[in-house]
Coordinates of C-alpha atoms in Angstrom, one line a residue:
X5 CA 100.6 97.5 112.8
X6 CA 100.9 100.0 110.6
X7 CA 99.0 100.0 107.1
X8 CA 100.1 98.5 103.6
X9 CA 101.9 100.7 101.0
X10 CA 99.4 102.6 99.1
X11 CA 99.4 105.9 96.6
X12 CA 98.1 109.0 97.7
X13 CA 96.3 111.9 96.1
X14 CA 94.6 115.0 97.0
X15 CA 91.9 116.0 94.3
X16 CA 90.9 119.4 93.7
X17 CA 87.6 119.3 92.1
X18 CA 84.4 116.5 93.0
X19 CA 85.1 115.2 89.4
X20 CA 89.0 115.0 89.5
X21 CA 88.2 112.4 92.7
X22 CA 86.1 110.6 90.8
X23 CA 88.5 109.9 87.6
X24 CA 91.0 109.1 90.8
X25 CA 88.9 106.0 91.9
X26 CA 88.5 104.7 88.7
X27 CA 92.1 105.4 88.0
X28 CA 92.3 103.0 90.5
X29 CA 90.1 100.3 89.2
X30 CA 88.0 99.7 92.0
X31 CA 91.4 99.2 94.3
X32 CA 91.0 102.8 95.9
X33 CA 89.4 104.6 98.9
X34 CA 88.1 107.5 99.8
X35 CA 89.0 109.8 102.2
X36 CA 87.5 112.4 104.6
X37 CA 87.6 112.8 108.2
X38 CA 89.5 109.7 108.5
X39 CA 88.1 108.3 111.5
X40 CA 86.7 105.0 110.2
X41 CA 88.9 104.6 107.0
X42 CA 92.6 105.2 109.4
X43 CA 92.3 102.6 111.8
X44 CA 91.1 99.9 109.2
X45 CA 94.4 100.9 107.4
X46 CA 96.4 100.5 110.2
X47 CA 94.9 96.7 111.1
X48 CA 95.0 96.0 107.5
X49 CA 91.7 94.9 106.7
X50 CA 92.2 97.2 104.0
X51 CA 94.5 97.6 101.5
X52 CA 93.6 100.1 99.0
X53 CA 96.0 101.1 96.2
X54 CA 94.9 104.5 96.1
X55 CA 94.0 106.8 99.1
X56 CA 92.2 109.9 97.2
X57 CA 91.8 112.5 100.0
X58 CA 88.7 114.9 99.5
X59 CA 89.4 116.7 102.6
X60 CA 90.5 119.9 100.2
X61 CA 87.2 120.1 97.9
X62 CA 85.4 123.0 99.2
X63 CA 82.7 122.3 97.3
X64 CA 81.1 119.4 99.6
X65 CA 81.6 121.2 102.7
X66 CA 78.8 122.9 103.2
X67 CA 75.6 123.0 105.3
X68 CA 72.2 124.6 104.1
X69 CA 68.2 124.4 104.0
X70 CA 66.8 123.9 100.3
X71 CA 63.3 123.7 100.9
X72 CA 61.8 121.4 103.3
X73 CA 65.3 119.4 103.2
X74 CA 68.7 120.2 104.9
X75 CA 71.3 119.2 102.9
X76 CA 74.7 118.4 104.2
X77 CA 78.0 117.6 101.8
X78 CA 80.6 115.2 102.4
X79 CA 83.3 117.3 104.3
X80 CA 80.9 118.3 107.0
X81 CA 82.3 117.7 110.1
X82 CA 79.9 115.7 112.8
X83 CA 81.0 118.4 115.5
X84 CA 80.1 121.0 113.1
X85 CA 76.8 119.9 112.8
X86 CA 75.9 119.5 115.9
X87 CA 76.2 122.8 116.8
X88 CA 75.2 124.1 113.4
X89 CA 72.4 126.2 113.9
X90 CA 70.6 124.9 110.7
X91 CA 70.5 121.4 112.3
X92 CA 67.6 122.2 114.9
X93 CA 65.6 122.0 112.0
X94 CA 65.9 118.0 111.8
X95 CA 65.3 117.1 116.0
X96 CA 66.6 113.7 115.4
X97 CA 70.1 115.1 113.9
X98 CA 70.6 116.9 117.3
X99 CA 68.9 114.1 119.5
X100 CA 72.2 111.3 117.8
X101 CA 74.8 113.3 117.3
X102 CA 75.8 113.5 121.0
X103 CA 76.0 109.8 120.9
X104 CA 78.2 109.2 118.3
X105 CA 82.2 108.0 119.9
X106 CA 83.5 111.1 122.0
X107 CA 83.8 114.7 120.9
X108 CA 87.4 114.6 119.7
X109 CA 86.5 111.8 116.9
X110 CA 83.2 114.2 116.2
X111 CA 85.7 116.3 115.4
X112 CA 87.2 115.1 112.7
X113 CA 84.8 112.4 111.3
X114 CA 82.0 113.1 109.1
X115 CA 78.4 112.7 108.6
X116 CA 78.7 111.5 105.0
X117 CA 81.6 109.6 106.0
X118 CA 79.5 107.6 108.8
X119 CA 76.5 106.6 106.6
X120 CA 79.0 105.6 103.8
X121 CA 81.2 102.9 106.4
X122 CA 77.4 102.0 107.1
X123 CA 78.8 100.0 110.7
X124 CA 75.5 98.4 111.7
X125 CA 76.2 99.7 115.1
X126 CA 76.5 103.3 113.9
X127 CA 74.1 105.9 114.7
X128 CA 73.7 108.0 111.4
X129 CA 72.4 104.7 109.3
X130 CA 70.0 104.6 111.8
X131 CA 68.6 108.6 111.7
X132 CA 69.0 108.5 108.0
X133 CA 66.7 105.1 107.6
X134 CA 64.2 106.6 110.2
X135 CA 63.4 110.0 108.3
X136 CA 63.5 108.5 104.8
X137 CA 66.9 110.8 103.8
X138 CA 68.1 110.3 100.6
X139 CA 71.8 110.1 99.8
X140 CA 73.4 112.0 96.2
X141 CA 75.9 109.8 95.0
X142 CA 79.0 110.8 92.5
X143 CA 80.3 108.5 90.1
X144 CA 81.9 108.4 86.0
X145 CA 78.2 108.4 84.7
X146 CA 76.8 111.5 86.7
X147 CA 75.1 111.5 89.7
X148 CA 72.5 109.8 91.3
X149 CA 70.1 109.8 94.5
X150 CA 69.3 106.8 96.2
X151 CA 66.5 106.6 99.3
X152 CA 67.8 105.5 102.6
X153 CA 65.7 102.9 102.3
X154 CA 67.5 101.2 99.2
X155 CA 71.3 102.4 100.2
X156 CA 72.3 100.1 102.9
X157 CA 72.6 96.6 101.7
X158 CA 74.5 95.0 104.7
X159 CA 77.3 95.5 107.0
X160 CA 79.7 98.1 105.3
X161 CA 78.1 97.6 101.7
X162 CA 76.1 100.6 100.7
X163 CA 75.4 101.7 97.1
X164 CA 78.2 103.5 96.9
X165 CA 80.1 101.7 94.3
X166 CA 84.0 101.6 94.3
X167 CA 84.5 104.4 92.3
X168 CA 81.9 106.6 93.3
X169 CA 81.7 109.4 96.1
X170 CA 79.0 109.8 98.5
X171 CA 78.9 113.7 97.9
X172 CA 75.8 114.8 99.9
X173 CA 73.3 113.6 102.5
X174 CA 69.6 115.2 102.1
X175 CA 67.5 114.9 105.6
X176 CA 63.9 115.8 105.2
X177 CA 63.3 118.6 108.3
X178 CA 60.7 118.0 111.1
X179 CA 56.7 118.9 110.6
X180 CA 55.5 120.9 113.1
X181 CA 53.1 117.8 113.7
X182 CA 56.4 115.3 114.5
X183 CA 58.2 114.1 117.6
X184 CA 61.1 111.9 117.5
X185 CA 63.3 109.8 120.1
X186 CA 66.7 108.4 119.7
X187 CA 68.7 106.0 122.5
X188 CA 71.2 103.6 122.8
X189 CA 73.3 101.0 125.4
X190 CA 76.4 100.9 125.0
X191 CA 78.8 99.5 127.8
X192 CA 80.7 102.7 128.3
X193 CA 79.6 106.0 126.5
X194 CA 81.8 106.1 123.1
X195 CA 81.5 102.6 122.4
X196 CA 79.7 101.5 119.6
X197 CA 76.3 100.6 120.5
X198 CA 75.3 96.9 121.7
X199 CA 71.5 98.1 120.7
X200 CA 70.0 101.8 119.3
X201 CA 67.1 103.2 118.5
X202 CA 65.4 106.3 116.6
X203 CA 61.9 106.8 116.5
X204 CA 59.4 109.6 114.8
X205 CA 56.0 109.9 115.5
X206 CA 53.5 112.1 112.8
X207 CA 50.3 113.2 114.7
X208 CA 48.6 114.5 111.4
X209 CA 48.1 110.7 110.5
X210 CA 49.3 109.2 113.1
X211 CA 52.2 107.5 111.8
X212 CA 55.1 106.2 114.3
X213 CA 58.2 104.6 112.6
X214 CA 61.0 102.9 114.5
X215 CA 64.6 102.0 113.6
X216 CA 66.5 99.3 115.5
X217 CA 70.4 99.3 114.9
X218 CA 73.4 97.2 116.4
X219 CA 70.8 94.2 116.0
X220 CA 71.2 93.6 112.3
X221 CA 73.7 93.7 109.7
X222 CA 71.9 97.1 109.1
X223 CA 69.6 99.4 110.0
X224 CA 65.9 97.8 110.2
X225 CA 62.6 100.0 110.1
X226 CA 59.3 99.6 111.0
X227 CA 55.8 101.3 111.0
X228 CA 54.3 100.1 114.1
X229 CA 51.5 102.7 113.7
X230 CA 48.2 101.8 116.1
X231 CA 50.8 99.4 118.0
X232 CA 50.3 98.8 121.7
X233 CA 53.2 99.1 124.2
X234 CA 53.3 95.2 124.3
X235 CA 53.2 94.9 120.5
X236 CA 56.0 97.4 120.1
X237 CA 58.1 95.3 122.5
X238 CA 58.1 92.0 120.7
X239 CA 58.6 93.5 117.1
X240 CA 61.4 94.7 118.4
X241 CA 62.6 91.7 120.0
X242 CA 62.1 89.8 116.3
X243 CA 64.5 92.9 114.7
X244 CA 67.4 91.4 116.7
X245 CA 68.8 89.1 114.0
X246 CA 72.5 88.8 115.2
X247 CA 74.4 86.0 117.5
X248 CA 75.6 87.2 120.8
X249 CA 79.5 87.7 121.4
X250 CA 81.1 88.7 124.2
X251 CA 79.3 91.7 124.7
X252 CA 76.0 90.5 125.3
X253 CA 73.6 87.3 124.0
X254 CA 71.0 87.8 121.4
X255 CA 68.5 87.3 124.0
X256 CA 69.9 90.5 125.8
X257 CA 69.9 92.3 122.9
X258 CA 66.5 91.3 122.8
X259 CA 65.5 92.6 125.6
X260 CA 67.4 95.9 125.2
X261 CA 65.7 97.3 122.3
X262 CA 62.0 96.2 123.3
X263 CA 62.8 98.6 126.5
X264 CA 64.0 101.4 124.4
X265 CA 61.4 101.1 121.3
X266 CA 58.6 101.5 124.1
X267 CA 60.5 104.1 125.6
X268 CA 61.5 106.2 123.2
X269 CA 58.2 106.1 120.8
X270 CA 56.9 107.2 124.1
X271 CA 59.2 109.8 124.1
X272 CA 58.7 110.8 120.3
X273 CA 54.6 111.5 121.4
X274 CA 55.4 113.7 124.1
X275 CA 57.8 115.7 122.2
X276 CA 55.3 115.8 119.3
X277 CA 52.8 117.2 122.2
X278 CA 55.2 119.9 123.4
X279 CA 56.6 117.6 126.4
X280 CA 60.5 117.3 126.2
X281 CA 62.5 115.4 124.3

C-alpha cells in the first residue's frame, strides 16, 4: 500500500512546527527520523493531513551534559548516541541502545522519536521509566516537562498532545554508587521484544528499581528494594498483563521476565560492585 494523500511542510524554527500542527487541527504528524511514523503511513493506520518534517531544525539536534542530567533533543539520531561519547555517562543508555531493531533503522530513527510512538515493546520507554527521565514538551502555550513516570499513558498515547512536539529528553546520569542491567527476548535480534527489562540498583540506600516492557500496554516499574530472588520472580510474573498471540502465551511471557528481572538486578549489583555489566 502506499499512504493517503497528505500536505507536507518543512519548518524552520521549533515554533514555526508548532503553529504547523495546530494549523492542522489536531489532523497532523510529526516528523523525524521516520522510522515508526513511514511505515504506519504506508499501511494506513494513519492518515494525517499534515506531515510537518523537523528533520531541518538544528536547534533540537543536539547532545550535551547540564549538570547531573544529559540532555538529548529531538533530531538526535539513536546511532549517534550510542557512540556519543557523552552517553557513557547514563550506563543504561549504552546497555539498550544496541538492542533497539538493527543498525541501519538506528540510523535514522531517533531517541525522542521512540519514547514519543511509546510501542510497549520498545526499549527507550523502558530506560526512560527506569531512571525517572523527564521529557520537555513544545506546544501553543509554551513548554512544559513531564516525569517519565506521568508521560506514558498506554500503547502509543503519551502526553504529547496533537499539536505539541516532544523537543528534548532529559536522562538523569549514573551515581558512582549505581549499577544497572538491561535484557530482552526477542525471537530473532531486531524484532520487537516479546519481554524486556532495565534494572538500576543504588548501593547508598539500597534501592533496586525494575522496568518490565513488552508485557503491558506500557512500561511498568517497580521498587523491589530488600526483595529476595524468589520475590523478584513472581512480581514480575504479575507485571505481565497482556494475552498471548502467536508469539508466545501470557504464561511464557511470564516466565520470561521473572528469568530476566532476577538476572539482570543481579547483574545491576555486580556492576554497582565493579563486576561487569
Amino acid at each position: 500500500m502506499k499512504a493517503a494523500p497528505f500536505a507536507y511542510v518543512r519548518p524552520a524554527t521549533l515554533d514555526d512546527a508548532v503553529a504547523e500542527l495546530v494549523r492542522s487541527a489536531g489532523e497532523g504528524k510529526v516528523l523525524a527520523g521516520g522510522q515508526s511514523l513511514v511505515p504506519i503511513l504506508a499501511m494506513r493506520l494513519a492518515r494525517p493531513s499534515t506531515v510537518v518534517d523537523i528533520g531541518s531544525l538544528s536547534e533540537l539536534d543536539f547532545v550535551r551534559r547540564e549538570g547531573d542530567e544529559l540532555v538529548i533533543g529531538a533530531l538526535v539520531r539513536q546511532r549517534t548516541l550510542e557512540g556519543h561519547p557523552l552517553a557513557s555517562a547514563v550506563p543504561l543508555l549504552r546497555l539498550a541502545l544496541p538492542w533497539i531493531g538493527h543498525r541501519e533503522l538506528r540510523s535514522r530513527g531517533t531517541v525522542c522519536g521512540s519514547i514519543a510512538h511509546a510501542d510497549p515493546a520498545a526499549e527507550l520507554p523502558a530506560v526512560a521509566c527506569c531512571l525517572d527521565a523527564s521529557l520537555e514538551i513544545a506546544g501553543p502555550r509554551g513548554r512544559r516537562t513531564v516525569p517519565a513516570a506521568e508521560f506514558f499513558h498506554g500503547a502509543m498515547a503519551t502526553s504529547v498532545g496533537a499539536e505539541d512536539v516532544l523537543a528534548a529528553v532529559r536522562f538523569p546520569v549514573a551515581r558512582p554508587d549505581e549499577g544497572f542491567g538491561f535484557a530482552e527476548i526477542a525471537r530473532r535480534h531486531g524484532d520487537f521484544a516479546l519481554a524486556g527489562v532495565a534494572t538500576r540498583f543504588r548501593a547508598g540506600d539500597g534501592e533496586a528499581v525494575l522496568t518490565a516492557f513488552g508485557v503491558s500496554d506500557r512500561p511498568v516499574t517497580r521498587v523491589v528494594t530488600g526483595l529476595g530472588d524468589d520475590e523478584v520472580a513472581e512480581l514480575a510474573r504479575g507485571l505481565v498483563d497482556t494475552a498471548g498471540d502467536t508469539h508466545g502465551s501470557r504464561e511464557y511471557r511470564q516466565r520470561l521476565v521473572a528469568a530476566l528481572a532476577v538476572r539482570e538486578l543481579a547483574r545491576a549489583r555486580r556492576a554497582e560492585e565493579g563486576g561487569s555489566a
